[in-house]
XYZ file of C-alpha atoms in Angstrom:
384
model
C 0.000 0.000 0.000
C 1.291 3.459 -0.913
C 2.541 5.679 1.896
C 0.100 8.407 2.896
C 1.179 12.039 3.106
C 0.926 11.965 6.899
C 3.088 8.838 7.096
C 5.619 10.521 4.823
C 5.662 13.634 7.031
C 6.149 11.559 10.184
C 8.997 9.682 8.544
C 10.535 12.950 7.364
C 10.678 14.440 10.890
C 11.640 11.081 12.419
C 8.522 10.683 14.554
C 9.058 7.466 16.544
C 7.371 5.306 19.213
C 9.721 6.964 21.734
C 8.256 10.346 20.741
C 4.778 8.958 21.327
C 5.655 7.971 24.882
C 7.386 11.300 25.530
C 4.324 13.271 24.373
C 1.963 11.183 26.511
C 4.185 11.893 29.518
C 4.207 15.601 28.651
C 0.405 15.571 28.400
C 0.051 14.498 32.015
C 2.429 17.287 33.071
C 0.941 20.144 31.022
C -2.825 19.511 30.942
C -3.430 21.556 34.100
C -1.777 24.505 32.294
C -3.974 24.374 29.153
C -6.384 27.090 30.318
C -3.541 29.463 31.244
C -1.743 28.837 27.927
C -4.968 29.569 26.039
C -5.206 32.916 27.870
C -1.619 33.800 26.909
C -2.164 32.645 23.323
C -5.217 34.808 22.636
C -3.882 37.777 24.577
C -0.964 37.762 22.124
C -3.264 37.437 19.103
C -5.496 40.322 20.191
C -2.440 42.583 20.312
C -2.225 42.403 16.502
C -4.974 44.062 14.498
C -4.541 41.893 11.389
C -4.907 38.640 13.330
C -7.727 40.070 15.454
C -9.736 41.031 12.369
C -9.418 37.527 10.939
C -11.211 36.052 13.948
C -14.898 35.618 13.081
C -16.927 37.739 15.442
C -13.867 39.502 16.869
C -13.300 39.437 20.620
C -16.809 38.149 21.269
C -15.720 34.761 19.912
C -12.451 34.494 21.831
C -14.080 32.779 24.829
C -15.252 29.947 22.610
C -11.906 29.775 20.808
C -10.004 29.444 24.068
C -11.960 26.289 24.799
C -11.290 24.998 21.288
C -7.555 25.606 21.730
C -7.543 23.567 24.948
C -9.101 20.654 23.060
C -6.472 21.127 20.330
C -3.619 20.974 22.896
C -5.136 17.876 24.459
C -5.197 16.111 21.083
C -1.712 17.408 20.236
C -0.095 15.667 23.207
C -2.451 12.709 23.655
C -2.949 11.550 20.044
C -3.508 9.066 18.594
C -1.408 10.428 15.730
C -3.175 8.545 12.951
C -4.994 9.378 9.704
C -8.065 10.603 11.619
C -5.773 13.016 13.487
C -4.374 14.183 10.145
C -7.846 14.841 8.686
C -8.871 16.746 11.795
C -5.793 18.963 11.523
C -6.406 19.557 7.805
C -9.634 21.351 8.678
C -7.636 24.023 10.489
C -5.793 24.978 7.309
C -9.094 25.194 5.461
C -10.515 27.482 8.135
C -7.461 29.731 7.777
C -8.211 30.087 4.066
C -11.880 30.789 4.719
C -11.210 33.543 7.251
C -8.244 34.878 5.229
C -5.760 34.479 8.093
C -2.246 35.464 6.913
C 0.038 32.488 7.535
C 2.759 34.489 9.283
C 0.329 34.881 12.188
C 0.049 31.102 12.386
C 3.825 30.710 12.676
C 3.951 33.380 15.362
C 1.077 31.756 17.259
C 2.736 28.340 17.107
C 5.895 29.875 18.569
C 3.859 31.150 21.548
C 2.773 27.570 22.265
C 6.322 26.289 21.784
C 7.641 28.803 24.341
C 4.939 28.008 26.902
C 5.406 24.237 26.632
C 9.203 24.537 26.761
C 8.979 26.643 29.921
C 6.964 23.851 31.586
C 9.431 21.231 30.325
C 12.385 23.216 31.714
C 10.709 23.441 35.123
C 9.427 19.863 35.406
C 12.412 17.988 33.948
C 15.137 20.227 35.400
C 16.749 17.371 37.333
C 16.412 14.843 34.473
C 18.287 16.230 31.453
C 17.991 13.081 29.347
C 14.188 13.054 29.673
C 14.095 16.815 29.154
C 15.888 16.512 25.820
C 13.699 13.599 24.701
C 10.458 15.430 25.535
C 11.675 18.647 23.900
C 12.583 16.769 20.698
C 9.172 15.090 20.622
C 7.400 18.417 21.143
C 9.412 20.002 18.323
C 8.495 17.159 15.966
C 4.755 17.251 16.653
C 4.619 21.064 16.333
C 6.549 20.858 13.058
C 4.074 18.224 11.859
C 1.208 20.546 12.773
C 2.715 23.381 10.749
C 3.377 21.107 7.793
C -0.202 19.805 7.756
C -1.718 23.274 8.065
C 0.513 24.729 5.358
C -0.158 21.836 2.983
C -3.921 22.134 3.417
C -3.774 25.921 3.287
C -1.897 25.766 -0.019
C -4.317 23.199 -1.479
C -7.386 25.206 -0.538
C -5.827 28.514 -1.565
C -5.029 27.158 -5.029
C -8.563 25.790 -5.312
C -9.946 29.161 -4.234
C -7.826 30.952 -6.829
C -9.100 28.566 -9.518
C -12.681 29.292 -8.411
C -12.013 33.025 -8.552
C -10.715 32.696 -12.111
C -13.827 30.751 -13.084
C -16.007 33.383 -11.434
C -14.231 36.131 -13.350
C -14.952 34.354 -16.641
C -18.483 33.670 -15.447
C -18.976 37.370 -14.708
C -17.844 38.477 -18.154
C -20.127 35.925 -19.820
C -23.118 36.802 -17.646
C -22.711 40.517 -18.249
C -22.827 40.000 -21.997
C -25.601 37.386 -22.148
C -27.762 39.010 -19.446
C -28.073 42.292 -21.278
C -28.695 40.530 -24.584
C -31.525 38.465 -23.077
C -33.321 41.564 -21.800
C -34.259 42.594 -25.369
C -36.057 39.387 -26.466
C -37.760 39.098 -23.078
C -38.998 42.670 -23.448
C -40.386 41.860 -26.912
C -42.149 38.773 -25.517
C -43.717 40.818 -22.705
C -44.940 43.470 -25.131
C -46.404 40.893 -27.526
C -48.015 39.062 -24.610
C -49.703 42.274 -23.477
C -51.083 42.849 -26.985
C -52.313 39.253 -27.303
C -54.112 39.446 -23.944
C -55.867 42.581 -25.158
C -57.161 40.719 -28.223
C -58.228 37.609 -26.343
C -61.792 36.542 -27.169
C -64.219 36.159 -24.243
C -64.624 32.519 -23.227
C -61.366 31.340 -24.805
C -60.114 29.843 -21.544
C -57.587 27.512 -23.166
C -55.740 30.379 -24.877
C -55.950 32.491 -21.712
C -54.376 29.665 -19.725
C -51.461 29.369 -22.153
C -50.900 33.124 -22.184
C -50.841 33.086 -18.392
C -48.248 30.322 -18.429
C -46.105 32.296 -20.876
C -46.301 35.318 -18.560
C -45.231 33.228 -15.558
C -42.228 31.825 -17.410
C -41.176 35.270 -18.646
C -41.265 36.468 -15.025
C -39.053 33.538 -13.985
C -36.640 34.254 -16.837
C -36.459 37.931 -15.900
C -35.727 37.031 -12.291
C -32.908 34.685 -13.350
C -31.366 37.419 -15.496
C -31.677 39.899 -12.615
C -30.015 37.470 -10.196
C -27.205 36.818 -12.664
C -26.581 40.528 -13.141
C -26.779 41.182 -9.398
C -23.952 38.676 -8.926
C -21.524 40.689 -11.044
C -22.440 44.317 -10.500
C -22.034 46.541 -7.491
C -25.338 48.247 -7.020
C -24.907 51.202 -4.664
C -25.774 50.280 -1.098
C -28.099 52.522 0.800
C -26.874 53.271 4.281
C -29.790 53.857 6.600
C -31.042 52.509 9.938
C -32.818 49.196 9.345
C -35.131 47.289 11.674
C -34.593 43.635 10.788
C -37.984 42.610 12.190
C -39.648 44.797 9.540
C -37.415 43.398 6.804
C -38.256 39.830 7.855
C -41.991 40.564 7.840
C -41.802 42.166 4.396
C -39.850 39.202 3.005
C -41.954 36.397 4.479
C -45.276 37.953 3.483
C -44.376 37.404 -0.191
C -43.426 33.727 0.204
C -45.811 30.847 -0.336
C -45.509 27.703 1.737
C -47.503 24.474 2.161
C -50.018 24.442 5.037
C -47.888 21.863 6.847
C -44.814 24.101 7.011
C -44.496 26.454 9.990
C -42.450 29.646 9.780
C -41.424 31.488 12.958
C -38.860 33.870 14.447
C -37.565 34.672 17.911
C -35.689 37.736 19.086
C -35.901 39.981 16.024
C -37.955 42.684 17.717
C -35.341 43.000 20.496
C -32.459 43.650 18.103
C -30.903 47.105 17.799
C -31.060 48.850 14.437
C -28.430 47.916 11.869
C -27.073 50.167 9.158
C -27.697 48.981 5.642
C -29.901 48.582 2.600
C -33.338 47.242 3.564
C -34.174 46.070 0.024
C -31.012 44.022 -0.321
C -31.312 42.587 3.191
C -34.886 41.639 2.329
C -33.467 39.613 -0.574
C -31.261 37.753 1.913
C -34.321 36.619 3.888
C -36.303 35.779 0.745
C -33.573 33.557 -0.695
C -32.777 31.754 2.553
C -36.360 31.134 3.624
C -37.414 30.103 0.120
C -34.602 27.517 0.082
C -35.599 26.294 3.542
C -39.266 25.900 2.609
C -38.314 23.913 -0.493
C -35.988 21.712 1.584
C -38.682 20.985 4.186
C -41.254 19.813 1.634
C -44.914 19.457 2.563
C -44.466 19.387 6.333
C -41.879 20.712 8.750
C -40.571 23.895 10.303
C -38.399 26.909 9.475
C -37.240 29.075 12.381
C -35.096 32.189 12.692
C -33.444 32.968 16.039
C -31.826 36.363 16.610
C -29.650 37.849 19.322
C -27.455 40.906 19.818
C -23.711 40.526 20.411
C -21.472 43.354 21.649
C -20.403 44.287 18.117
C -22.878 42.507 15.831
C -26.285 40.913 15.477
C -26.410 37.148 15.031
C -29.141 35.348 13.110
C -29.551 31.569 12.977
C -31.927 30.105 10.395
C -32.804 26.438 10.893
C -35.119 24.069 9.057
C -36.245 20.490 9.587
C -35.292 19.328 6.090
C -32.589 16.805 5.163
C -29.675 19.201 5.691
C -26.619 19.550 3.450
C -24.257 16.675 2.701
C -20.522 16.896 3.386
C -19.731 16.757 -0.339
C -21.910 19.798 -1.092
C -21.034 21.869 1.980
C -17.683 23.264 0.830
C -19.154 24.535 -2.465
C -22.443 25.723 -1.031
C -21.883 29.426 -1.770
C -20.405 29.010 -5.250
C -22.464 30.363 -8.185
C -24.213 27.681 -10.279
C -23.849 25.116 -7.470
C -27.292 23.619 -6.818
C -28.954 20.374 -5.748
C -32.381 21.430 -7.023
C -33.816 19.893 -10.174
C -34.863 23.341 -11.471
C -32.443 25.616 -9.635
C -29.453 27.404 -11.139
C -27.495 27.984 -7.939
C -27.600 31.752 -7.481
C -29.626 32.185 -4.269
C -26.932 31.460 -1.663
C -24.056 33.149 -3.558
C -26.197 36.286 -3.808
C -26.966 36.122 -0.072
C -23.249 35.832 0.696
C -22.409 38.746 -1.581
C -25.048 41.028 -0.047
C -23.983 40.222 3.516
C -20.295 40.706 2.760
C -21.032 44.078 1.156
C -22.693 45.006 4.460
C -19.565 43.913 6.339
C -21.308 40.735 7.510
C -20.937 37.011 6.910
C -22.818 33.749 6.457
C -21.725 30.204 7.214
C -23.323 26.790 7.160
C -23.128 25.286 10.653
C -23.953 21.557 10.877
C -26.598 20.674 13.419
C -26.007 17.925 16.020
C -26.366 14.410 14.634
C -29.520 13.991 16.695
C -31.167 16.873 14.797
C -32.041 16.856 11.122
C -32.034 19.885 8.872
C -29.868 22.789 7.795
C -28.564 25.648 9.923
C -27.161 28.933 8.637
C -25.355 31.440 10.852
C -25.526 35.093 9.738
C -23.785 38.089 11.286
C -24.200 41.792 10.584
C -21.999 44.382 12.278
C -23.316 47.065 14.595
C -22.049 50.498 13.589
C -21.520 53.092 16.263
């Protein structure tokens, strides 16, 4: 069987069974220091504006991240250092690409951990130099492996992202040309349809039905063209105080849903005003809720939960549908990516674009395995 990349990396740094035992011994010595090290780690990060900005949610998320770092340190020193460990570590590199974290911050952060662990090693193994050297070598190897894995995954995902950006650039040029060209024939069809309806004979229900169907399809075509053009152009954003509860009400009143599907919200009326474009934010709700209703089918629930953070508002939209598979998740916000039989994959990319233009974000957050359905996390900044 061919050697995996992780096996190759371990061989390259000389990771041995002796290193395994040394790290397990170090785990028992350092685990009581994990919380303190996490405090030092994030205090250092928050000193640097570039790294601080890359953290989703800013300082409001640091409490959660400190806990995550303690889990990371536990796995670092306890293992097992197998292929599952490798896959888990690969996700970190992908997150760095997604949040646009410059890699020099990662090297600096890893050095903070190296210094803290080495200080503990110096203190605990002071009277046992042979063990001290063995533990320090093992720590150096596992931290080097961590950097190698993160950099490899970062590079892979960054190259893939660049390829997607190139495709999107070509897509934008094509859409701009075709979209404008389609407006003319659609306008002619609408005009002719209006004239034909005016000449319709009383009682000719069959012809009236077909004319109605033509009108519906022209409306759908016009909406597709509008969505395509919205993806590539920067319509000026209005900047005015917006009450999200009003935007939600305006959006949901236009949506049709089966009688068996419930639609509800909690917390919107308690939110402070946000600064933005109400019409474009309305489109965010329309696209997300429309997708959720279609995913739920004839019976189920769609719920929006809102809360205010110190520097942002957070919205969580959940539905009781089948959720999103792992294979689709990473491409969920790419244009033309769709799982619908009649969809063209513009709804979620447009939502992402609108939110990012408002300084916000959207992410798909898997629900617990015990709960079915999709969950989207939205954030919009609060402007002072």
